[in-house]
PDB file of C-alpha atoms and ligand atoms in Angstrom:
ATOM      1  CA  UNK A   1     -35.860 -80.417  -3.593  1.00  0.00           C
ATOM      2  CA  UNK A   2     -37.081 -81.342  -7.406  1.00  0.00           C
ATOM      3  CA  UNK A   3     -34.314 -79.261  -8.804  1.00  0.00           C
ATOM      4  CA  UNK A   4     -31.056 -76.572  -8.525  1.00  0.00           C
ATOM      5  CA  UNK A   5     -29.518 -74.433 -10.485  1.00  0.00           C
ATOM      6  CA  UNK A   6     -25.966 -73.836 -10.319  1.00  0.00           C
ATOM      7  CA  UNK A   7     -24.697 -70.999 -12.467  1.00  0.00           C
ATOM      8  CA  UNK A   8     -20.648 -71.033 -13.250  1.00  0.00           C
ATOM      9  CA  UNK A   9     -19.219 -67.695 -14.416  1.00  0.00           C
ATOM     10  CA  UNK A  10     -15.779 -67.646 -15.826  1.00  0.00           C
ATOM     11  CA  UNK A  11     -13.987 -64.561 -13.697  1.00  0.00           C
ATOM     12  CA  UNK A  12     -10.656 -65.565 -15.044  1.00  0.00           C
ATOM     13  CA  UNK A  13     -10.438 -62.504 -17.118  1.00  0.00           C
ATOM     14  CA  UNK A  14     -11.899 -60.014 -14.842  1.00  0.00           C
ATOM     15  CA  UNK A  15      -9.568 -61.214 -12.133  1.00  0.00           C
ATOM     16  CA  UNK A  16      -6.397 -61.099 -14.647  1.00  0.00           C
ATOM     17  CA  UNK A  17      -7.835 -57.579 -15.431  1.00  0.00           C
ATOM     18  CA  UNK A  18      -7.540 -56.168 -11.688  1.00  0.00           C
ATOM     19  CA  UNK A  19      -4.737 -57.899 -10.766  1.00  0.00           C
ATOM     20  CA  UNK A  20      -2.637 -56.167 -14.006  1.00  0.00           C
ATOM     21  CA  UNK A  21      -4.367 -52.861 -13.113  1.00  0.00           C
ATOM     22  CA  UNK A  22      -3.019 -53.145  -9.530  1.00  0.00           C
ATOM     23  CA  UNK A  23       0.370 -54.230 -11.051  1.00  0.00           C
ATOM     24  CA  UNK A  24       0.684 -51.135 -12.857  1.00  0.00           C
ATOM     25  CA  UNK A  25      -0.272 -48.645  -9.832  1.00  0.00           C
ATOM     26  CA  UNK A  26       2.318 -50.199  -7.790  1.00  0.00           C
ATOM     27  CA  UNK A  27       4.412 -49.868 -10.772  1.00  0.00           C
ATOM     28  CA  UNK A  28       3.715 -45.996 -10.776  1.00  0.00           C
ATOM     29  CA  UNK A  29       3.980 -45.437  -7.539  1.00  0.00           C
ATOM     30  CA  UNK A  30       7.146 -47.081  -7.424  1.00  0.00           C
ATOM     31  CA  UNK A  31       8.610 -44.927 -10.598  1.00  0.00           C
ATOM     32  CA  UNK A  32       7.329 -41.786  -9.036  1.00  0.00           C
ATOM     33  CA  UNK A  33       9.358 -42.643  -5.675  1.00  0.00           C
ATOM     34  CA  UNK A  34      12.690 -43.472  -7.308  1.00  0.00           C
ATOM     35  CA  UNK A  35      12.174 -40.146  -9.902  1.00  0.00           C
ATOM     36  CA  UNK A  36      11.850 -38.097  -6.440  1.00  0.00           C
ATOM     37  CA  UNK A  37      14.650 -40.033  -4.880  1.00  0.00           C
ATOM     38  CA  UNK A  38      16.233 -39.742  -8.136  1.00  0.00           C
ATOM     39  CA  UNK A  39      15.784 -35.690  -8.382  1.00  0.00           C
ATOM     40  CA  UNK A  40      16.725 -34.910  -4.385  1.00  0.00           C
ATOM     41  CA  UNK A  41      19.820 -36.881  -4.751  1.00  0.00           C
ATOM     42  CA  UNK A  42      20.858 -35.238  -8.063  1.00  0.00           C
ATOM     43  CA  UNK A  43      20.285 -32.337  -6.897  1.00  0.00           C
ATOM     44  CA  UNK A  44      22.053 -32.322  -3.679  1.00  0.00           C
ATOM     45  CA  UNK A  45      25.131 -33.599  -6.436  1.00  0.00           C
ATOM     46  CA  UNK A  46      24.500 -29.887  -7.957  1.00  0.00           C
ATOM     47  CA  UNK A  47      24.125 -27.791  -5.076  1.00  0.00           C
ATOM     48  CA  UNK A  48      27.256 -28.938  -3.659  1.00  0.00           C
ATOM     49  CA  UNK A  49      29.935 -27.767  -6.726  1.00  0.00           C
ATOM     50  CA  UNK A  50      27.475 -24.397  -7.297  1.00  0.00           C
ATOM     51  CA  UNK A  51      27.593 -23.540  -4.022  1.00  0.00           C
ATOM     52  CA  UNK A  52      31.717 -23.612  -4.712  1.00  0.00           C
ATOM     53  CA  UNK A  53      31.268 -21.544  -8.112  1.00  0.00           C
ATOM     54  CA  UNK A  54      29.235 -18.983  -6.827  1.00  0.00           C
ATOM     55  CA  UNK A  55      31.403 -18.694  -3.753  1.00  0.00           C
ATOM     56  CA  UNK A  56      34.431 -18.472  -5.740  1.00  0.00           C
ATOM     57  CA  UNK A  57      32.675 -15.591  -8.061  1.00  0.00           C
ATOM     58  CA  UNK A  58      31.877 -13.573  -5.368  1.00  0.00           C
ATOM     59  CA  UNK A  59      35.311 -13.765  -4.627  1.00  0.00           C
ATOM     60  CA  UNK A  60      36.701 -12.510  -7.686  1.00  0.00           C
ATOM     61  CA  UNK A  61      34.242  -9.883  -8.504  1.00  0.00           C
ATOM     62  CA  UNK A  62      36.241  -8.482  -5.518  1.00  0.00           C
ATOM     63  CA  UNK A  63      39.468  -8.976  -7.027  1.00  0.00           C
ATOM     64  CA  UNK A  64      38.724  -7.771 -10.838  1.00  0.00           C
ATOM     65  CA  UNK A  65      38.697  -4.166 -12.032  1.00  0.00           C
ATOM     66  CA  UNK A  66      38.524  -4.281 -15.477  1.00  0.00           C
ATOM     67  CA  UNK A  67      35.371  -3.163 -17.123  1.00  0.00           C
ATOM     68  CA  UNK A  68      34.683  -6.596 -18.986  1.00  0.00           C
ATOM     69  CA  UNK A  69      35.851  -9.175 -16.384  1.00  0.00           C
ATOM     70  CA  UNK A  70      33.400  -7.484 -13.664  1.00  0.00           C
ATOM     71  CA  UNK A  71      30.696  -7.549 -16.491  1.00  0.00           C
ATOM     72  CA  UNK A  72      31.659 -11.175 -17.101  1.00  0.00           C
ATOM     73  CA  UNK A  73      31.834 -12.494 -13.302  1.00  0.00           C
ATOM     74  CA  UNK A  74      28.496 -10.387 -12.853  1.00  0.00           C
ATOM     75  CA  UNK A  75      26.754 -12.830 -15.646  1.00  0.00           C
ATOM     76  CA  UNK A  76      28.582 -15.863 -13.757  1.00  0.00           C
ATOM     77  CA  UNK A  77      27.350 -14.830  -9.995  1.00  0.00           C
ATOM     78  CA  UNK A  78      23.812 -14.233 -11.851  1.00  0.00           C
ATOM     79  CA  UNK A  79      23.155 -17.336 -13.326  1.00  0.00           C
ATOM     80  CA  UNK A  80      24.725 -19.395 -10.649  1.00  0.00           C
ATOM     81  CA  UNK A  81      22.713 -18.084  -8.105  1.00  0.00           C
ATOM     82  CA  UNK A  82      19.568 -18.541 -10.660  1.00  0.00           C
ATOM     83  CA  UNK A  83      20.347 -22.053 -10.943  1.00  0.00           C
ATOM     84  CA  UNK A  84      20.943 -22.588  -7.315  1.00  0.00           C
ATOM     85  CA  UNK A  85      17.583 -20.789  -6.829  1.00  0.00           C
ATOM     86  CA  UNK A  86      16.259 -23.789  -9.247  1.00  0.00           C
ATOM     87  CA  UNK A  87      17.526 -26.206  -7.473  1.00  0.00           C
ATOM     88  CA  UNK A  88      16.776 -25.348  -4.057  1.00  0.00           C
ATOM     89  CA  UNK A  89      13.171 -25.416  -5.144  1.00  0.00           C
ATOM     90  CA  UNK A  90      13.399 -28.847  -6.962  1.00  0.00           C
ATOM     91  CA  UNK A  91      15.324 -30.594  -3.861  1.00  0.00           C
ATOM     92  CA  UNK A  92      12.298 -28.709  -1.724  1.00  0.00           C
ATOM     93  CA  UNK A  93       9.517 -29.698  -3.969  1.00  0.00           C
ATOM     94  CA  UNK A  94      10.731 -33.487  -4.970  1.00  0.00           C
ATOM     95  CA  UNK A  95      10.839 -33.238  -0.558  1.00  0.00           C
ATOM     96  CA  UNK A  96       7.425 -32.585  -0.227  1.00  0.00           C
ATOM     97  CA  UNK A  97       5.827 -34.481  -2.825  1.00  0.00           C
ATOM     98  CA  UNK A  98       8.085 -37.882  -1.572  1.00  0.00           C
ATOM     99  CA  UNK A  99       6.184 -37.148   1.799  1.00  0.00           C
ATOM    100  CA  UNK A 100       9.681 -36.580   3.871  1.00  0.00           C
ATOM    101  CA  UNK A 101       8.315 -32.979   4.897  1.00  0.00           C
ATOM    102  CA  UNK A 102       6.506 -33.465   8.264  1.00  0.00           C
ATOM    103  CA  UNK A 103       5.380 -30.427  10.131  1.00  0.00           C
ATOM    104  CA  UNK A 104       6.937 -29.602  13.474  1.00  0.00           C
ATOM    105  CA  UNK A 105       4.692 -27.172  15.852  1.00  0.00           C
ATOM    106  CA  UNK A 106       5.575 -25.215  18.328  1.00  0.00           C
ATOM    107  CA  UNK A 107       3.822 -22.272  19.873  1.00  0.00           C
ATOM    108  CA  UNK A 108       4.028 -18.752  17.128  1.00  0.00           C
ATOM    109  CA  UNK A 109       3.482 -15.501  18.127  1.00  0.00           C
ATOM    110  CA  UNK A 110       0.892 -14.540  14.997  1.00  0.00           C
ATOM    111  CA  UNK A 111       2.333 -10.975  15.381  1.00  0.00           C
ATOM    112  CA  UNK A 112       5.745 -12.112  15.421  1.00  0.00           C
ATOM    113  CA  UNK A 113       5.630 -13.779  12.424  1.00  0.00           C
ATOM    114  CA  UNK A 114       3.424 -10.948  10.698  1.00  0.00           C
ATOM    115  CA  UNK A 115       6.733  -8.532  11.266  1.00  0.00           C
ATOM    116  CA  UNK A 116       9.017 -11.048  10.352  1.00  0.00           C
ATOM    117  CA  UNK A 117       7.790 -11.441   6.608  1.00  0.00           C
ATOM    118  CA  UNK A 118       7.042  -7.642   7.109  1.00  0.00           C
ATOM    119  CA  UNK A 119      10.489  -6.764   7.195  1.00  0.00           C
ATOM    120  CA  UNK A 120      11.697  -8.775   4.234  1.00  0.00           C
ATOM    121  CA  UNK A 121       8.680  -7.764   1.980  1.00  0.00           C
ATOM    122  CA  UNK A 122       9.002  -4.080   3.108  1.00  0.00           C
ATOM    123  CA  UNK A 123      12.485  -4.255   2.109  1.00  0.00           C
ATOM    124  CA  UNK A 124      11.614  -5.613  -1.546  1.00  0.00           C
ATOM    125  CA  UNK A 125       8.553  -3.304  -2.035  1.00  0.00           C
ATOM    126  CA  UNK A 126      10.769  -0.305  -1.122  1.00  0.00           C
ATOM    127  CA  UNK A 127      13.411  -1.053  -3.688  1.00  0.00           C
ATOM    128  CA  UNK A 128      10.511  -1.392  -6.230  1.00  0.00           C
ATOM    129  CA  UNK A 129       8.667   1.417  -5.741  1.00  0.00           C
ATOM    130  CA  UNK A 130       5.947   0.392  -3.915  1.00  0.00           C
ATOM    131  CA  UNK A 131       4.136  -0.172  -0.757  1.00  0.00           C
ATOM    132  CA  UNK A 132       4.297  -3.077   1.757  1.00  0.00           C
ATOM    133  CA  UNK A 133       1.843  -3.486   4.571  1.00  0.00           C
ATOM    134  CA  UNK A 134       0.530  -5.998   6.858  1.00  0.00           C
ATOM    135  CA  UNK A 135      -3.169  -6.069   8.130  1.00  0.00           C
ATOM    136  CA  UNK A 136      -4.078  -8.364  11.606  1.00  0.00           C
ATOM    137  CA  UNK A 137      -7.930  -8.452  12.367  1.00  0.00           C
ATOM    138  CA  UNK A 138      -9.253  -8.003  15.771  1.00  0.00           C
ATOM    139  CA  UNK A 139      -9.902 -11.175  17.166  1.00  0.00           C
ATOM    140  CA  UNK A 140      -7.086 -13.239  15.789  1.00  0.00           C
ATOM    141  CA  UNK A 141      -5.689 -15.646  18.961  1.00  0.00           C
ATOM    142  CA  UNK A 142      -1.685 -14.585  20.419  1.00  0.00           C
ATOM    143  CA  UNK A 143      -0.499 -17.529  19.816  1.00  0.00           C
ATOM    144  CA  UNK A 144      -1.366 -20.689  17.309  1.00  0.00           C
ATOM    145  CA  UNK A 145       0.009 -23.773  17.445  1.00  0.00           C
ATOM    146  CA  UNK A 146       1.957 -24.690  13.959  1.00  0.00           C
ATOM    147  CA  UNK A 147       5.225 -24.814  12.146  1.00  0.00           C
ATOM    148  CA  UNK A 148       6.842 -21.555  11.850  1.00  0.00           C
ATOM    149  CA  UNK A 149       9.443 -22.355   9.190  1.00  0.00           C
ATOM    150  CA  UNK A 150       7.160 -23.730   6.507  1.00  0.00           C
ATOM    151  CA  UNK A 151       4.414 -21.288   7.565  1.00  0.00           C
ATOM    152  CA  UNK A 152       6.779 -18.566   6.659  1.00  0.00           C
ATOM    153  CA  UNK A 153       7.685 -20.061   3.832  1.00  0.00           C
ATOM    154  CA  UNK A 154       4.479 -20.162   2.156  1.00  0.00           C
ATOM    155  CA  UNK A 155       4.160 -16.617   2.675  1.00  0.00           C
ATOM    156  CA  UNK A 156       7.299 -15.488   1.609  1.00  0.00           C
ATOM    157  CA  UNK A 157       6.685 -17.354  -1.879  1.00  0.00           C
ATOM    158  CA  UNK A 158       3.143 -15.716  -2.060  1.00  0.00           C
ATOM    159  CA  UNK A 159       3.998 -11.927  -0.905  1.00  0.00           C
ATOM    160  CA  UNK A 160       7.914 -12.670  -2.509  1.00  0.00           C
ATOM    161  CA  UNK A 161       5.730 -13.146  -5.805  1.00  0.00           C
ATOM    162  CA  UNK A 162       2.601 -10.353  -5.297  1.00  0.00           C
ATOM    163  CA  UNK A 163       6.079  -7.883  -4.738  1.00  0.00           C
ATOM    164  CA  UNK A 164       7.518  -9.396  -7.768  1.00  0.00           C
ATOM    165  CA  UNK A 165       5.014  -8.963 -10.061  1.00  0.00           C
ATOM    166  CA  UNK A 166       3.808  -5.710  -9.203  1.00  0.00           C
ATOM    167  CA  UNK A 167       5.200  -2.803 -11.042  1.00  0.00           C
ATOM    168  CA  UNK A 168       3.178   0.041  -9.349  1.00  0.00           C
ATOM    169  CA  UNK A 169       0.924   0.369  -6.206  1.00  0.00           C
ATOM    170  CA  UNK A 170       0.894  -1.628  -3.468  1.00  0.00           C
ATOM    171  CA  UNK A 171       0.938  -5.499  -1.653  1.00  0.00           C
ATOM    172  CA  UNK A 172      -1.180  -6.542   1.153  1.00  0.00           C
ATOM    173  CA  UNK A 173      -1.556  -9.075   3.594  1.00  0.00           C
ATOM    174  CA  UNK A 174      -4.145  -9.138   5.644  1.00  0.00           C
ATOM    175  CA  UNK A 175      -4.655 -11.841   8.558  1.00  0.00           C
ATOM    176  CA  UNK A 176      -8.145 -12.734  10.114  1.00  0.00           C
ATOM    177  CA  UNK A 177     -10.213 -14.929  12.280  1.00  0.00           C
ATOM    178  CA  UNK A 178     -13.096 -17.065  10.528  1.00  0.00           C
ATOM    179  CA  UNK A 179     -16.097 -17.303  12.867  1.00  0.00           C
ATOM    180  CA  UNK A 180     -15.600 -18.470  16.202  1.00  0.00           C
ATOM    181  CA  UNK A 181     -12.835 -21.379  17.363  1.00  0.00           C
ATOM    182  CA  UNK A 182     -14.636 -25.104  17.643  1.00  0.00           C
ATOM    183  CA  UNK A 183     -12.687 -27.440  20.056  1.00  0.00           C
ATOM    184  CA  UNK A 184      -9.157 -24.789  19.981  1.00  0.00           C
ATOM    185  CA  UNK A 185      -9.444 -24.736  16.519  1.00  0.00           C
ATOM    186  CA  UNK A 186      -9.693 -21.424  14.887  1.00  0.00           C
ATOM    187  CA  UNK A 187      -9.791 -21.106  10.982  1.00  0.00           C
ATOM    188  CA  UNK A 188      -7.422 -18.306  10.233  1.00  0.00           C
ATOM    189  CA  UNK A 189      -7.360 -16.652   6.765  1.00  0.00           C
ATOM    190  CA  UNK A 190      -3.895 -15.096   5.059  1.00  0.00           C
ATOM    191  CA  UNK A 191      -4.887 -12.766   2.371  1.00  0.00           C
ATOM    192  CA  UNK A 192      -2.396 -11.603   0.295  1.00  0.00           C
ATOM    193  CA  UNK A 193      -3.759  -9.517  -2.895  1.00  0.00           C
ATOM    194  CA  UNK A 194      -1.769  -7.522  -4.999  1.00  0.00           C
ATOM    195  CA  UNK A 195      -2.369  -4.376  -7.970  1.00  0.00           C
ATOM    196  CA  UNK A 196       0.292  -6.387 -10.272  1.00  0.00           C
ATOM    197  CA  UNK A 197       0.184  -7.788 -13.722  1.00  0.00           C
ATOM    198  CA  UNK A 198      -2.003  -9.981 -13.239  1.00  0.00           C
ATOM    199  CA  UNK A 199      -2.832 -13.400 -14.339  1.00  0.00           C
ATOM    200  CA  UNK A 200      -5.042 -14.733 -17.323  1.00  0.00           C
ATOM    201  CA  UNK A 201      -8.181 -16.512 -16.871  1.00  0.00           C
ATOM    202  CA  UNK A 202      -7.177 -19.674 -18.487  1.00  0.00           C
ATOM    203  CA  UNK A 203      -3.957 -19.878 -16.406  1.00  0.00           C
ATOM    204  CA  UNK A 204      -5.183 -19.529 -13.122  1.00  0.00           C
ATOM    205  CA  UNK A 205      -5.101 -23.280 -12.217  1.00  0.00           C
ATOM    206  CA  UNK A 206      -2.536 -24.025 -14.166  1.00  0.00           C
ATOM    207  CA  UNK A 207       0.041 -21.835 -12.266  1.00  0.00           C
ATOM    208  CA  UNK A 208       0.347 -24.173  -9.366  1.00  0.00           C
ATOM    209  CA  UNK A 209       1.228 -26.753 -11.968  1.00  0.00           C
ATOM    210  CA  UNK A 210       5.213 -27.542 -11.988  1.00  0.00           C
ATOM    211  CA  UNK A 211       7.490 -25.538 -13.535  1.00  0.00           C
ATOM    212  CA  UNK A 212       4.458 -23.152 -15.537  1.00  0.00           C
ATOM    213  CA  UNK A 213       4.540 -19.274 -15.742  1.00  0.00           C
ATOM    214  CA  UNK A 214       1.570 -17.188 -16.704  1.00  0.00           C
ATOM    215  CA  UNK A 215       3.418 -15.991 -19.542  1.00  0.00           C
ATOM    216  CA  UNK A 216       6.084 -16.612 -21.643  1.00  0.00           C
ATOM    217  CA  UNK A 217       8.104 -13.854 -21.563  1.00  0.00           C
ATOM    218  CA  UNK A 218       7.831 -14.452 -17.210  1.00  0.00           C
ATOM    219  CA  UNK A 219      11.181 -15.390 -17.312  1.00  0.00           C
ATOM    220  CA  UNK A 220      12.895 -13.104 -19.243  1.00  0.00           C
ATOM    221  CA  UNK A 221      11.380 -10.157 -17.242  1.00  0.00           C
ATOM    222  CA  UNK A 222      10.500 -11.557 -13.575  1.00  0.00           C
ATOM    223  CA  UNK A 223      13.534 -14.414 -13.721  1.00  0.00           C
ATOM    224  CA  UNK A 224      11.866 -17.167 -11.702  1.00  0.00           C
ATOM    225  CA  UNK A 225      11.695 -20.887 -11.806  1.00  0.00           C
ATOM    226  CA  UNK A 226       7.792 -21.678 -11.838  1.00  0.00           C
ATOM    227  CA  UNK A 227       8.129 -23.944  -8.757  1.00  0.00           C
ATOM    228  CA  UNK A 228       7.327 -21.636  -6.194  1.00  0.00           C
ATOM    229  CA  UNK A 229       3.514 -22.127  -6.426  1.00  0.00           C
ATOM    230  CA  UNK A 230       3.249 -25.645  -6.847  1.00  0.00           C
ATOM    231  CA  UNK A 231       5.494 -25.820  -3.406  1.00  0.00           C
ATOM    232  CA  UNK A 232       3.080 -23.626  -2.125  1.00  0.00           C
ATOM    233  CA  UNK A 233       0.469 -25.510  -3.336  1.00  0.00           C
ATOM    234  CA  UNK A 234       1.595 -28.540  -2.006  1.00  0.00           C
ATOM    235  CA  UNK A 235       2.352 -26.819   1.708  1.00  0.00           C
ATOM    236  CA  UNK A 236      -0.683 -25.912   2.127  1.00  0.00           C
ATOM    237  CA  UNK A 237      -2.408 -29.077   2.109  1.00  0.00           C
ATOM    238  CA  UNK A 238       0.069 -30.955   4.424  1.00  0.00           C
ATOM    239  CA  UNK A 239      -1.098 -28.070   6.952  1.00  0.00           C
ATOM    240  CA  UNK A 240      -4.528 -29.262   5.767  1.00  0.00           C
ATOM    241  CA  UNK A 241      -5.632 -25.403   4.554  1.00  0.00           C
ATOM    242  CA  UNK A 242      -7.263 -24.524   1.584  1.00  0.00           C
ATOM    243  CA  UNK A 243      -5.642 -21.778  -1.774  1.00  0.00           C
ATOM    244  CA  UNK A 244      -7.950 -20.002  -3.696  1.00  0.00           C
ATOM    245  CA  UNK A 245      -6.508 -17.249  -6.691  1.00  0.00           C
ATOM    246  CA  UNK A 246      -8.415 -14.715  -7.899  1.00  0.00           C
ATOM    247  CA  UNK A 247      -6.394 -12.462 -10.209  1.00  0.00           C
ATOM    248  CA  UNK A 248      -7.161  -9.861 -14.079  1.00  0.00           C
ATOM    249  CA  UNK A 249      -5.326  -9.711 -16.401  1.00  0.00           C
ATOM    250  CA  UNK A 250      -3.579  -6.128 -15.623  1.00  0.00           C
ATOM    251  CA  UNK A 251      -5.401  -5.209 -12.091  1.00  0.00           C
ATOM    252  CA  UNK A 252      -3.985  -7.536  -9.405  1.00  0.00           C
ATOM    253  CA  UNK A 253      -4.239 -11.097  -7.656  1.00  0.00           C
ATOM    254  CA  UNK A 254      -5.795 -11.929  -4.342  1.00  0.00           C
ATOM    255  CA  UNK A 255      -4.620 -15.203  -3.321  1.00  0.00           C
ATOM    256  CA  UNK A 256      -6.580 -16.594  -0.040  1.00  0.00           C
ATOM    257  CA  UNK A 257      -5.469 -19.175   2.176  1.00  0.00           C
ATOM    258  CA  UNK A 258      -7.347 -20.574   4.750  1.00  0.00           C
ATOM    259  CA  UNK A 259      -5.945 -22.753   7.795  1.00  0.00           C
ATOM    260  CA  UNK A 260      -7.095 -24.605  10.706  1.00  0.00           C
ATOM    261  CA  UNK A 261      -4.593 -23.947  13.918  1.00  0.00           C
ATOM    262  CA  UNK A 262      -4.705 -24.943  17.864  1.00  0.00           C
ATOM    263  CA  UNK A 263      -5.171 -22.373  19.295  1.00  0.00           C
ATOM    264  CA  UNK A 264      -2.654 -22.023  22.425  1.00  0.00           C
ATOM    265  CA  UNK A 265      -3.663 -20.811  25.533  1.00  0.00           C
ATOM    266  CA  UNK A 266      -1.471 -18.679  27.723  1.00  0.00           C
ATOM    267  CA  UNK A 267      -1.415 -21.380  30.800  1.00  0.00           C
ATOM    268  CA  UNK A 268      -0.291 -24.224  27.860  1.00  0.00           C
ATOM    269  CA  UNK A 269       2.076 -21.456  26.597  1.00  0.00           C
ATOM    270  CA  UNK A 270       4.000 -21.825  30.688  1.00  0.00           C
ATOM    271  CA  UNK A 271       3.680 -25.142  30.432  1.00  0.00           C
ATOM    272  CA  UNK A 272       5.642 -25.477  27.441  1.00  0.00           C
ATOM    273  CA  UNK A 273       8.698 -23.031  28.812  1.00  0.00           C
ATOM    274  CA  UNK A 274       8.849 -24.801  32.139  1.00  0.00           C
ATOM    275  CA  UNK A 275       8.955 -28.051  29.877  1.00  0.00           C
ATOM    276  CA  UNK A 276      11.863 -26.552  28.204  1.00  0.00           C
TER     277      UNK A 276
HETATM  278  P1  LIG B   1       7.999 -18.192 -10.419  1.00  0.00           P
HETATM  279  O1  LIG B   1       9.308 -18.715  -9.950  1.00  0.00           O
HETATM  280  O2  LIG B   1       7.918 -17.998 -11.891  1.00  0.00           O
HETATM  281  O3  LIG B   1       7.542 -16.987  -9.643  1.00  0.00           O
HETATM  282  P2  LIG B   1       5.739 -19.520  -9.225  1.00  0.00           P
HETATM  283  O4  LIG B   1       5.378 -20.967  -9.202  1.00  0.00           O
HETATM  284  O5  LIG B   1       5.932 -18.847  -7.922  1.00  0.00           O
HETATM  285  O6  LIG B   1       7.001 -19.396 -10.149  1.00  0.00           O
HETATM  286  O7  LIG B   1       4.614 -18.752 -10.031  1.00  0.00           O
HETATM  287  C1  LIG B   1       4.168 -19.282 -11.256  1.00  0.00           C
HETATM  288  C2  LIG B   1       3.687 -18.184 -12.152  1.00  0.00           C
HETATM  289  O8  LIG B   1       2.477 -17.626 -11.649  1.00  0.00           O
HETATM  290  C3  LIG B   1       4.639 -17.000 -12.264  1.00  0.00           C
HETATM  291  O9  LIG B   1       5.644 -17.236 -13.202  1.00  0.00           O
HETATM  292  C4  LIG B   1       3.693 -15.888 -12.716  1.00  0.00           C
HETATM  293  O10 LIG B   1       3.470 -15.960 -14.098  1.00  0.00           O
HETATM  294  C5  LIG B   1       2.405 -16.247 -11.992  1.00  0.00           C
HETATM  295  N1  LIG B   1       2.222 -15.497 -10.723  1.00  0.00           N
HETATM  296  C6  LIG B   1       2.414 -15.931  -9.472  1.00  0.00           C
HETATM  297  N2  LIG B   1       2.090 -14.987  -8.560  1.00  0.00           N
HETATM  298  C7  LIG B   1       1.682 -13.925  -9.259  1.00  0.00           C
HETATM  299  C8  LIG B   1       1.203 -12.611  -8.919  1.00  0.00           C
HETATM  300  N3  LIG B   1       1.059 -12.221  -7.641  1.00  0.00           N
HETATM  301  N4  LIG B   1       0.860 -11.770  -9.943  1.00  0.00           N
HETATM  302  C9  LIG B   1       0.963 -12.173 -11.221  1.00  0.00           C
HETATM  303  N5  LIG B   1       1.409 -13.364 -11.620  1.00  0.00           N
HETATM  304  C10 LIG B   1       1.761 -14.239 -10.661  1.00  0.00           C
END
């Protein structure tokens, strides 16, 4: 050897650079945990008291006669149960997004479930004016394996809403097979579309956002607390599925969902009772 090279670079910087950035997304992480800690403890504070004042209210709308005092304990039990409604959805939503929702399957009747929603949504539609039905595809397995409650629940938020904002016509949900099942699995589609109000263009992504209505006057005329959609939102990926909207302004909305689920045999389906 006549001669080396030895090259020194001064990483000093870069390093203080990465280690600062990685400083500060611990930092956010940590801030976003103790907000969501900070929200479902607050709110279980609220719910507690409310749950008092709107039991008390129902109590005396009972008890008054007077023209006034019922219209007055009317606007009491109204915007208590509003807020409670608010609530309920914040304590559920700061839930989910602090990762303390986990999924609990059990074997569910697809039909079952279809005539459970059925016969809340029917109920709604009916007092609205317009139609309710339910749609299951040929094909589509007895029994999948997944978790009923939270199934259900993105549902009811998605047909609660397609009933909500439709002022004439009708609500559908329609449930099918995709292609064939791989190892169990079968891809199952939920299809719930809608001839309602509609959405705009430009707010189609943004209504799964926290706390955002299409519109401003949403409020005033549908009530509502703009969480319901981002729960969904967020649902819907722990039960790793996909959400697509489609929706015109003044026509309707089709919102698709698309989810893998075990699919349970009838001989597992023994098993499981005998287990029991
Ligand atoms: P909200 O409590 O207001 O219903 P969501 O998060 O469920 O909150 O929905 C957010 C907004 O998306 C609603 O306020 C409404 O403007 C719009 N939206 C949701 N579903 C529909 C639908 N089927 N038709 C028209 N607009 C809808």
């Amino acid at each position: 050897i006549t001669s080396a090279i030895t090259v020194f670079r001064d990483i000093t910087e870069r390093a203080n650079y990465e280690a600062t950035l990685e400083k500060a997304r611990i930092l956010a992480e940590k801030s976003v945990r103790v907000k969501d800690i900070f929200l479902s403890n607050v709110s279980h504070e609220i719910r507690t008291p409310l749950n008092a004042i709107i039991g008390f209210t129902n109590l005396l709308m009972g008890e008054v006669t007077d023209p006034k005092s019922v219209e007055y304990v009317g606007y009491i039990q109204y915007a208590g149960k509003n807020l409670l409604e608010l609530i309920n959805d914040i304590l559920d939503f700061s839930k989910i997004e602090a990762g303390q929702v986990h999924l609990e399957k059990t074997p569910v009747p697809i039909r079952e479930l279809a005539d459970e929603i059925s016969a809340i949504m029917h109920h709604r539609a009916v007092e609205k004016g317009i139609t309710y039905e339910a749609v299951l595809t040929d094909g589509l397995p007895e029994y999948i394996e997944t978790d009923k409650l939270r199934l259900t629940q993105i549902l009811l938020n998605v047909c609660g809403n397609a009933v909500k904002f439709t002022e004439k016509g009708s609500v559908k949900l329609c449930i099918e097979p995709i292609g064939e099942p791989l190892n169990d699995v079968q891809n199952i589609r939920f299809e719930v579309k809608d001839t309602g109000v509609g959405i705009p263009k430009d707010k189609i992504k943004e209504v799964f956002n926290r706390f955002v209505q299409a519109t401003e006057s949403t409020t005033r005329v549908f009530g509502g607390t703009g969480l319901g959609l981002s729960i969904v939102k967020s649902l819907v990926q722990l039960f790793d599925g996909t959400l697509n909207l489609e929706s015109e302004l003044g026509k309707g909305s089709v919102f698709t969902m698309d989810f893998p689920f075990k699919v349970v045999k009838e001989a597992d389906l023994q098993d499981e009772v005998v287990e029991e």
